[in-house]
mmCIF file of N, CA and C in Angstrom:
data_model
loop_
_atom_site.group_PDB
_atom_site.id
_atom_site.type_symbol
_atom_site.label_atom_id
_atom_site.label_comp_id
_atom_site.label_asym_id
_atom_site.label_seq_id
_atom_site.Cartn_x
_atom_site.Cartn_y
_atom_site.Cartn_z
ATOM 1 N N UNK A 27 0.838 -1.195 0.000
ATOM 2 C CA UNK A 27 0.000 0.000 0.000
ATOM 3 C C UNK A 27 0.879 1.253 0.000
ATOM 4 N N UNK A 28 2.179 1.369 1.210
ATOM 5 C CA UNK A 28 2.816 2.404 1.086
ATOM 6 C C UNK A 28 3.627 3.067 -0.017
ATOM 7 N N UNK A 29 4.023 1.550 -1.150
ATOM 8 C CA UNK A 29 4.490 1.642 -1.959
ATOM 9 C C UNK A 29 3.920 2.332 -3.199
ATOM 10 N N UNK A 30 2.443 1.784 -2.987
ATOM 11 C CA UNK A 30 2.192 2.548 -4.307
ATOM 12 C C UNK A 30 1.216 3.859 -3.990
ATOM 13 N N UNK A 31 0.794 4.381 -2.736
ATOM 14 C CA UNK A 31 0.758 5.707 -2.516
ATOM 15 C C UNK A 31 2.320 6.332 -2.842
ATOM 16 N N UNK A 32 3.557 6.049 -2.831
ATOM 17 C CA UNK A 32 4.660 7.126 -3.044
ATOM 18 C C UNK A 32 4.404 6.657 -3.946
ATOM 19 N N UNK A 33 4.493 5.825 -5.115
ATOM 20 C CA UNK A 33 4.616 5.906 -6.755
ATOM 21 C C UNK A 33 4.039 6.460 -7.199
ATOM 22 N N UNK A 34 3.005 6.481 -6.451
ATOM 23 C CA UNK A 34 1.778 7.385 -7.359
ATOM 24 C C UNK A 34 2.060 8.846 -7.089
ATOM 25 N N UNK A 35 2.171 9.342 -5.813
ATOM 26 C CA UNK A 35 2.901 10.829 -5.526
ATOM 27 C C UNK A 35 3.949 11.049 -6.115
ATOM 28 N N UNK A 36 4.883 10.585 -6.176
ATOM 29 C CA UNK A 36 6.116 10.839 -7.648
ATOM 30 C C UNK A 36 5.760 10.975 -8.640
ATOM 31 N N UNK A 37 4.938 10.121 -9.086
ATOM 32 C CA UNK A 37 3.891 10.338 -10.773
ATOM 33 C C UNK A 37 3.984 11.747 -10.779
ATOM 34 N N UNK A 38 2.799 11.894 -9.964
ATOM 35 C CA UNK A 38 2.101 13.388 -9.721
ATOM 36 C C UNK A 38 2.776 14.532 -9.443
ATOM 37 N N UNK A 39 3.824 14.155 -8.929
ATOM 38 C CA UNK A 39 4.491 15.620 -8.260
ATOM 39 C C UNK A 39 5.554 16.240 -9.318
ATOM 40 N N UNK A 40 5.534 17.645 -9.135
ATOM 41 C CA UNK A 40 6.409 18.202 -10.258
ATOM 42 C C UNK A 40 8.232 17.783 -9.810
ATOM 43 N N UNK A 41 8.926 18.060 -11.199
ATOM 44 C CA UNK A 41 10.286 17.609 -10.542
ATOM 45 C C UNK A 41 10.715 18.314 -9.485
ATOM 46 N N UNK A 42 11.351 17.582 -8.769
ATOM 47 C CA UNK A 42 12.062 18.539 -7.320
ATOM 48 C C UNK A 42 10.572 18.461 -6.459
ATOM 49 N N UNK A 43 9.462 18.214 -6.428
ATOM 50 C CA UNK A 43 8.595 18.065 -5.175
ATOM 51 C C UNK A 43 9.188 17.319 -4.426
ATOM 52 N N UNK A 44 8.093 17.592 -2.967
ATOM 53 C CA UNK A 44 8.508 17.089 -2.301
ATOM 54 C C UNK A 44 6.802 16.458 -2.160
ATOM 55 N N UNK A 45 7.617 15.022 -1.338
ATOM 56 C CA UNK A 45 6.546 14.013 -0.783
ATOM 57 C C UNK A 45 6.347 13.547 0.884
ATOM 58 N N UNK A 46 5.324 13.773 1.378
ATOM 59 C CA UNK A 46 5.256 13.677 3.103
ATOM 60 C C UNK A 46 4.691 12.427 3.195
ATOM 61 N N UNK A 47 5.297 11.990 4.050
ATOM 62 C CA UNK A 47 4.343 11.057 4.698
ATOM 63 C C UNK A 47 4.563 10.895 6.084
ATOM 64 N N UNK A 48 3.313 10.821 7.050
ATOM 65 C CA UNK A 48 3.330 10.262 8.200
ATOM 66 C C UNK A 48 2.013 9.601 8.546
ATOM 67 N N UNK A 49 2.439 8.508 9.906
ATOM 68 C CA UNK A 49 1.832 7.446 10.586
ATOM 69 C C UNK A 49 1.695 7.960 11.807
ATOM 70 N N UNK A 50 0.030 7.923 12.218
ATOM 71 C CA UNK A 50 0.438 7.634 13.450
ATOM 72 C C UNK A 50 -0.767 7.083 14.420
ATOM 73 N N UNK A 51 -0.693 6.259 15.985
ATOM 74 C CA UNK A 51 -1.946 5.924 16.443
ATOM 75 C C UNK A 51 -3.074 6.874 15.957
ATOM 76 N N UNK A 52 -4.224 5.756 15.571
ATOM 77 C CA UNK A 52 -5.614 6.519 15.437
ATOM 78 C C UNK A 52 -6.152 7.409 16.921
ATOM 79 N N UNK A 53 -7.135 8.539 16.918
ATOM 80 C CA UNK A 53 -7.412 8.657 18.040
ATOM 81 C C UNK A 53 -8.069 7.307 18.945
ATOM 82 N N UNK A 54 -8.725 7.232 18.938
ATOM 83 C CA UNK A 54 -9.224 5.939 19.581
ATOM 84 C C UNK A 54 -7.988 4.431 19.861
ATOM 85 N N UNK A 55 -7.610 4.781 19.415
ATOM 86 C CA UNK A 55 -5.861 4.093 20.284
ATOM 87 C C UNK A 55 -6.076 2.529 19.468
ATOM 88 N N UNK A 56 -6.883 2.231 18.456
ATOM 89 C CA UNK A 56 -6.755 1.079 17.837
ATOM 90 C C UNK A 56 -6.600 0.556 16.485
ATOM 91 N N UNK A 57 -5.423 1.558 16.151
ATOM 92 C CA UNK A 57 -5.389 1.306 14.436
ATOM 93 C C UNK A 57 -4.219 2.456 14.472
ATOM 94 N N UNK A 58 -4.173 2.448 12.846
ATOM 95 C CA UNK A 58 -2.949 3.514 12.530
ATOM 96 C C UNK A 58 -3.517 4.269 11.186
ATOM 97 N N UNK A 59 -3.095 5.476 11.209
ATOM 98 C CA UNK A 59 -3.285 6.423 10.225
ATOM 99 C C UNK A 59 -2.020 6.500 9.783
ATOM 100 N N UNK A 60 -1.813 6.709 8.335
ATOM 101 C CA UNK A 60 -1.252 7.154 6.988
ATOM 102 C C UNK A 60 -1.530 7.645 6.210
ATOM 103 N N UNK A 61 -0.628 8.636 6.438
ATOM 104 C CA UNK A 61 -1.324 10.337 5.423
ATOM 105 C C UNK A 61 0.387 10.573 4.579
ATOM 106 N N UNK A 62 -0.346 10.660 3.364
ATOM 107 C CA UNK A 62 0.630 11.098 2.140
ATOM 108 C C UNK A 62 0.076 12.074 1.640
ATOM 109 N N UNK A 63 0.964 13.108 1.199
ATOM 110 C CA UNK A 63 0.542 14.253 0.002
ATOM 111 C C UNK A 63 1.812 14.605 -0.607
ATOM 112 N N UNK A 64 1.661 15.005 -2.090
ATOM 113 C CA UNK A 64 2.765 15.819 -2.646
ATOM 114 C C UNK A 64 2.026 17.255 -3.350
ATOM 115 N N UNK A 65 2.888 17.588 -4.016
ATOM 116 C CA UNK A 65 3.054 18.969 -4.597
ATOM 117 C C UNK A 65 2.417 18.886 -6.054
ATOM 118 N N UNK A 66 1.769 17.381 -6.347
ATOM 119 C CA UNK A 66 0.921 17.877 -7.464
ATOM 120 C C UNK A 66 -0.100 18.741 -7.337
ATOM 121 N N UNK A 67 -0.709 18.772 -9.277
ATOM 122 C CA UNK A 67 -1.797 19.253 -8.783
ATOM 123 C C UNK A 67 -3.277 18.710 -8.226
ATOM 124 N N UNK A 68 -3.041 17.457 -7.664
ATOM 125 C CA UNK A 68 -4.126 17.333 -6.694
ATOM 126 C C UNK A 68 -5.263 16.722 -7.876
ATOM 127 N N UNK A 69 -6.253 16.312 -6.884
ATOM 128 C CA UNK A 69 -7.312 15.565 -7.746
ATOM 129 C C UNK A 69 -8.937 16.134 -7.000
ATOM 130 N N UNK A 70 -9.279 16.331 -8.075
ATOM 131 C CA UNK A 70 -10.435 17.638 -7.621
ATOM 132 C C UNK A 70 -11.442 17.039 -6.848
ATOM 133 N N UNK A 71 -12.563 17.161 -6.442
ATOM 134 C CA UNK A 71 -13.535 16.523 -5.230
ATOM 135 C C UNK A 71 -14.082 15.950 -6.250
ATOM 136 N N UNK A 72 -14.538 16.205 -7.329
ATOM 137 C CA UNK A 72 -15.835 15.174 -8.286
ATOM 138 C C UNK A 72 -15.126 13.955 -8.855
ATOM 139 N N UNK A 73 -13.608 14.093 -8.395
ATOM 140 C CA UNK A 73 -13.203 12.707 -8.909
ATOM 141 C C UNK A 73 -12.473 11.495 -7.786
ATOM 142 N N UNK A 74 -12.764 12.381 -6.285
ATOM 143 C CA UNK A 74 -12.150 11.557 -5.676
ATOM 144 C C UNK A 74 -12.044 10.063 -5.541
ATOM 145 N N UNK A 75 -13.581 9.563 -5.494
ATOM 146 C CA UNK A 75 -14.357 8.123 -5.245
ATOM 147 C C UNK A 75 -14.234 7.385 -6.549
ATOM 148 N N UNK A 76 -13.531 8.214 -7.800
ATOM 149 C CA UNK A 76 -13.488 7.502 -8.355
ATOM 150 C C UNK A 76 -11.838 6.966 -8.979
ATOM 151 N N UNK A 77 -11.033 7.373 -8.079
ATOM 152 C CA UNK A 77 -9.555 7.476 -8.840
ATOM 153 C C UNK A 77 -9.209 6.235 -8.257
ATOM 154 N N UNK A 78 -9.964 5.643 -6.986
ATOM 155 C CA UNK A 78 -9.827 4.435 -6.564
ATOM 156 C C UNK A 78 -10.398 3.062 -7.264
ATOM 157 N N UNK A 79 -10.662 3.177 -8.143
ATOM 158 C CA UNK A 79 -11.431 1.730 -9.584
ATOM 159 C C UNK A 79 -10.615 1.914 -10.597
ATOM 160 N N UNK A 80 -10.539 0.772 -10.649
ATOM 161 C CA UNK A 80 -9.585 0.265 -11.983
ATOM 162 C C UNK A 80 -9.418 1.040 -13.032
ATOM 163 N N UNK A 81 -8.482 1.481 -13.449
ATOM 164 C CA UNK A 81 -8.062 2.043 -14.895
ATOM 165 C C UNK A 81 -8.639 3.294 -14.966
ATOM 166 N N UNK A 82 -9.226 4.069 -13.491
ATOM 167 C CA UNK A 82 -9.463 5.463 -13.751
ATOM 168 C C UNK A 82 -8.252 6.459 -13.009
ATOM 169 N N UNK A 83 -8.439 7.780 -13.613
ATOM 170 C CA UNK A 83 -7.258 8.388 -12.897
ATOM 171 C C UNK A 83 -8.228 9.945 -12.216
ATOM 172 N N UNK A 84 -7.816 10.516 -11.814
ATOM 173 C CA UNK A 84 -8.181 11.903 -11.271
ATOM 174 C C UNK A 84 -7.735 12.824 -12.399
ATOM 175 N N UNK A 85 -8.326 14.130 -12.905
ATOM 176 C CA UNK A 85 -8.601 15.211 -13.361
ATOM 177 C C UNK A 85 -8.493 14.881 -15.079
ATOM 178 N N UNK A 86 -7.680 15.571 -15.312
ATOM 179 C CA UNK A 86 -7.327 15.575 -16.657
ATOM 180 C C UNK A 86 -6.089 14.429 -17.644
ATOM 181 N N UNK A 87 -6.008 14.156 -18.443
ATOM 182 C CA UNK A 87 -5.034 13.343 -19.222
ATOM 183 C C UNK A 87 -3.813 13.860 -19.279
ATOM 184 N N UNK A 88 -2.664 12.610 -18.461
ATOM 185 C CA UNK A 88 -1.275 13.451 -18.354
ATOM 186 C C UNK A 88 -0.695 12.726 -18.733
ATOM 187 N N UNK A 89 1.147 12.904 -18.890
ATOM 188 C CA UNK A 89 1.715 12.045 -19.927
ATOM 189 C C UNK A 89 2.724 11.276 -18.259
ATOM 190 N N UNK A 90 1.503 11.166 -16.982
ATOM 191 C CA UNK A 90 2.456 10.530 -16.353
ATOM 192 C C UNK A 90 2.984 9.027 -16.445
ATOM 193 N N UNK A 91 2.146 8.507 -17.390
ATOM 194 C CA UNK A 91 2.084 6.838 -17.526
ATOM 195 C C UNK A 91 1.639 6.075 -16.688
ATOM 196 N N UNK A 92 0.971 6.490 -15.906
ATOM 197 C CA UNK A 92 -0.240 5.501 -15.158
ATOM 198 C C UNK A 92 -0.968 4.750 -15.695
ATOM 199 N N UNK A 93 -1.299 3.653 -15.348
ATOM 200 C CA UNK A 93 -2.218 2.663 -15.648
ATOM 201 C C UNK A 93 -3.257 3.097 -14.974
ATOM 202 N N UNK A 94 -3.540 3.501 -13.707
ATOM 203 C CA UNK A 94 -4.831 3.558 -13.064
ATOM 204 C C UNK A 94 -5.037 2.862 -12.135
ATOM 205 N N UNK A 95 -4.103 1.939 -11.824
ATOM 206 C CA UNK A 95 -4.320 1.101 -11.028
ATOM 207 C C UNK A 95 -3.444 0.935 -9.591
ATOM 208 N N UNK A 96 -2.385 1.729 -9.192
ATOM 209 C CA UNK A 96 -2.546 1.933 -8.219
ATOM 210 C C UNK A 96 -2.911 1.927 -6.969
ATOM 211 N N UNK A 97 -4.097 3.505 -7.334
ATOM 212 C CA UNK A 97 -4.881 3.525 -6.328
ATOM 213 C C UNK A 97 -6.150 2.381 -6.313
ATOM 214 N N UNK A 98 -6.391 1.308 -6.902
ATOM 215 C CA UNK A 98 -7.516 1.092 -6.634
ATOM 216 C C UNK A 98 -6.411 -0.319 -6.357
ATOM 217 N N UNK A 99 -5.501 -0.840 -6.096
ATOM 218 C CA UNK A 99 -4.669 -1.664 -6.002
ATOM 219 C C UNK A 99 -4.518 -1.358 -4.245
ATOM 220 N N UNK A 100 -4.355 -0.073 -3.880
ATOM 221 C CA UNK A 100 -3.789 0.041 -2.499
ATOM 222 C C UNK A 100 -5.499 -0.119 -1.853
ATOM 223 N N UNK A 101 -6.197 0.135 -2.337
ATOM 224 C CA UNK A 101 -7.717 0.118 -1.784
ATOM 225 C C UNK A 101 -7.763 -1.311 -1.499
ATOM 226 N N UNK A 102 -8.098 -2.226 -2.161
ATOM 227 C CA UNK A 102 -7.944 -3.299 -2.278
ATOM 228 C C UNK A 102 -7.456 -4.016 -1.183
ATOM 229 N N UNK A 103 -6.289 -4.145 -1.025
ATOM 230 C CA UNK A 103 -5.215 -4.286 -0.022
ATOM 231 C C UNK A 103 -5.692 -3.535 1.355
ATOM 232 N N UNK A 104 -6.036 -2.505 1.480
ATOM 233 C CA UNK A 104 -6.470 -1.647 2.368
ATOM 234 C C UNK A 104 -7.551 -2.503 3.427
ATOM 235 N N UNK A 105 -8.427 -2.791 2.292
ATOM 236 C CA UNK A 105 -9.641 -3.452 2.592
ATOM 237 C C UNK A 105 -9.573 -4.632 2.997
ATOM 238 N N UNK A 106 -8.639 -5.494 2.484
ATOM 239 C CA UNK A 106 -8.202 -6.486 3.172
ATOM 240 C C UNK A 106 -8.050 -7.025 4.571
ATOM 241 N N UNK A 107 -7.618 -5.495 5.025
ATOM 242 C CA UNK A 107 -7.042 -5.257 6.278
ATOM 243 C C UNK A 107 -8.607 -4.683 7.021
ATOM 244 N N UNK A 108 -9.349 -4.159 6.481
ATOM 245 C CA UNK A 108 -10.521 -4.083 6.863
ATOM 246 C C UNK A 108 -10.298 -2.476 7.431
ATOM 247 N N UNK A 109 -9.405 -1.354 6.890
ATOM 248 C CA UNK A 109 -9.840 -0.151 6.805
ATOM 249 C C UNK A 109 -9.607 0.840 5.962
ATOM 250 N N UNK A 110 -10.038 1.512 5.734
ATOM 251 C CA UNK A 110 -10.089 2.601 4.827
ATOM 252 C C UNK A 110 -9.252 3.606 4.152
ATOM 253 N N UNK A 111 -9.692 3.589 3.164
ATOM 254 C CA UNK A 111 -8.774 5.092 2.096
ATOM 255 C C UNK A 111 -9.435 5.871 1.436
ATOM 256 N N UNK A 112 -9.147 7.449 1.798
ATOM 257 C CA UNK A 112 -9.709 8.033 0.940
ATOM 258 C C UNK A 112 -8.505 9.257 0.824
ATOM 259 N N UNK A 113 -9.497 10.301 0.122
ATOM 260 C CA UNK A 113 -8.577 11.761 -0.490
ATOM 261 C C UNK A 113 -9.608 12.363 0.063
ATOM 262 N N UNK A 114 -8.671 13.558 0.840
ATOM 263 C CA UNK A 114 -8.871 14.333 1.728
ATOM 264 C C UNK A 114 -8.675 16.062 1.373
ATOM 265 N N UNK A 115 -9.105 16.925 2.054
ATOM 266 C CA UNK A 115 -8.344 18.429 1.774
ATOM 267 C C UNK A 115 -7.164 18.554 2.445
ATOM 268 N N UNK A 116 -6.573 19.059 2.138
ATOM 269 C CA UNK A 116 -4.930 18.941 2.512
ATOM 270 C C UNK A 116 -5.196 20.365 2.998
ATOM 271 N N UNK A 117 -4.932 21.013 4.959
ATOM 272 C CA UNK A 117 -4.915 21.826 4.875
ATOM 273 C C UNK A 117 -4.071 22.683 4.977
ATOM 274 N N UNK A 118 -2.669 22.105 4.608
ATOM 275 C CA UNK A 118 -1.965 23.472 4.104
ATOM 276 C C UNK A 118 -1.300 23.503 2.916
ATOM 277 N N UNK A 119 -2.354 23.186 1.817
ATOM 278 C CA UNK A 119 -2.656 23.112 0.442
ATOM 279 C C UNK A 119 -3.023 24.496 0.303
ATOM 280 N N UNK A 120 -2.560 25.316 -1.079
ATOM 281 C CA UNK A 120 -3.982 26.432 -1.500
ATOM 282 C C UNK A 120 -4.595 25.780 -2.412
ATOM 283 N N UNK A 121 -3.991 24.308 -3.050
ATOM 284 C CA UNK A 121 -4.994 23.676 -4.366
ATOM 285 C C UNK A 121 -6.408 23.321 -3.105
ATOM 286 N N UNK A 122 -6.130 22.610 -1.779
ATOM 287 C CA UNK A 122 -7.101 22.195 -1.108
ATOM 288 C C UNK A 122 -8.357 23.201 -1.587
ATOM 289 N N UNK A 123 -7.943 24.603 -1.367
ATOM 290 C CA UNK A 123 -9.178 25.818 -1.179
ATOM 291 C C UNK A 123 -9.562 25.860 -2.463
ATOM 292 N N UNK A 124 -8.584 25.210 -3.776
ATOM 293 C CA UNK A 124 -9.415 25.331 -4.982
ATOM 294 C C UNK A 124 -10.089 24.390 -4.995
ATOM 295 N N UNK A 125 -10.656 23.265 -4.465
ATOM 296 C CA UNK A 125 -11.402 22.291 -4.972
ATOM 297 C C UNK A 125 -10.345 21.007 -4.851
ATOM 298 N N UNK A 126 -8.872 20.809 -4.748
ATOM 299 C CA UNK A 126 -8.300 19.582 -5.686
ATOM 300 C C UNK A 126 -7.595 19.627 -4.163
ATOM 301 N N UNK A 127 -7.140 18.732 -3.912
ATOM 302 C CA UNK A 127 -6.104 17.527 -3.119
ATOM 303 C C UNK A 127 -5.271 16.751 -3.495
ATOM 304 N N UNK A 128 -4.164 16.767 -2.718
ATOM 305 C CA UNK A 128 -3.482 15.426 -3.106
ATOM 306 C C UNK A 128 -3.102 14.745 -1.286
ATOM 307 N N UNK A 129 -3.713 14.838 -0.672
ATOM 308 C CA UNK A 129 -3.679 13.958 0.535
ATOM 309 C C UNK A 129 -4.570 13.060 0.555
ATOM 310 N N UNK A 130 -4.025 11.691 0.543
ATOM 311 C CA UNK A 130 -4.490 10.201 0.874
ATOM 312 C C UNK A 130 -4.281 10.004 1.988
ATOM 313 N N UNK A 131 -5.207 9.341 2.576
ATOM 314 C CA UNK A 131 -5.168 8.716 4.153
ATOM 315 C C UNK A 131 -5.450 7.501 4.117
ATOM 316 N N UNK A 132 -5.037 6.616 4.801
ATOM 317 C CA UNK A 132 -5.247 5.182 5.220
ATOM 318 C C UNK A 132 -5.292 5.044 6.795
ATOM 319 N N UNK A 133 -6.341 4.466 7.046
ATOM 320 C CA UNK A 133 -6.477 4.271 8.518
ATOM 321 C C UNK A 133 -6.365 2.705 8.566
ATOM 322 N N UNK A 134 -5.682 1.945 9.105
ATOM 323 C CA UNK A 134 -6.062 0.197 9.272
ATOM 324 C C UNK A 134 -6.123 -0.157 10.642
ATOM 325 N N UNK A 135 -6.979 -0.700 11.036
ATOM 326 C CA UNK A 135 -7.720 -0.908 12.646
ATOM 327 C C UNK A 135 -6.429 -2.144 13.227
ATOM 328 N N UNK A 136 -6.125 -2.346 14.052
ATOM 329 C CA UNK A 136 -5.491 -3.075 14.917
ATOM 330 C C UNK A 136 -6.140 -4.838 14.703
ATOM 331 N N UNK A 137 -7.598 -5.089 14.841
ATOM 332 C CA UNK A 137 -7.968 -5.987 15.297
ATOM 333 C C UNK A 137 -8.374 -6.330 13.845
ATOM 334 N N UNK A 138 -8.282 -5.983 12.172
ATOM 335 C CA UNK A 138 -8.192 -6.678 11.337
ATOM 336 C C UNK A 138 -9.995 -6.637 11.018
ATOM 337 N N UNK A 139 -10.564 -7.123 9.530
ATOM 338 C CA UNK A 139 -11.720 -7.166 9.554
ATOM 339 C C UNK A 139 -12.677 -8.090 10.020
ATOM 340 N N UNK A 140 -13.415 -7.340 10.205
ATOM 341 C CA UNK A 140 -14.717 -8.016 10.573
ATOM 342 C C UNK A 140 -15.235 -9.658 10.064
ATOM 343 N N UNK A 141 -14.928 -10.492 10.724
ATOM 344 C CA UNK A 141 -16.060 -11.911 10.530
ATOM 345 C C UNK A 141 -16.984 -11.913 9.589
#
């Protein structure tokens, strides 16, 4: 999963960006959060839910060479684990205030999914 949130933020990010990432206990003290963002330009709100399914990408057509699959690769995997990913507003983004993001979060619970 971690792997291909940074591949995919390298895709995206202009040369010389930079890429963050941090982990850390969920509030509720039973799982872990993972938050990535880079310095692209972000993927706008009407496409968030969907950059995670096969062979789709966020905003416009770029010559980054993505397949698309990725993100719906780390979802997958995510889910496995029985928690969640999405794209978020990044708030110390100014793309956040335009509409677009590039912060992914992954939360995965301690005790694994549900029966």
């Amino acid at each position: 999963v971690i792997h291909n949130l940074l591949e995919n933020a390298a895709r995206h990010s202009p040369a010389g960006g930079r890429i963050h990432i941090s982990a850390s206990r969920t509030g509720e003290d039973d799982g872990v959060r993972i938050d990535v963002d880079d310095e692209g330009p972000g993927i706008a709100r009407e496409d968030r839910d969907r950059v995670f399914e096969r062979f789709q990408r966020g905003g416009a057509a770029d010559s980054s060479g993505g397949t698309g699959l990725g993100l719906a690769i780390a979802r997958w995997a995510v889910g496995l684990h029985g928690g969640t990913i999405e794209v978020l507003d990044d708030p110390r983004s100014t793309g956040a205030q335009e509409g677009r993001s590039s912060l992914i979060r992954v939360v995965i619970p301690d005790h694994g999914p549900e029966a």
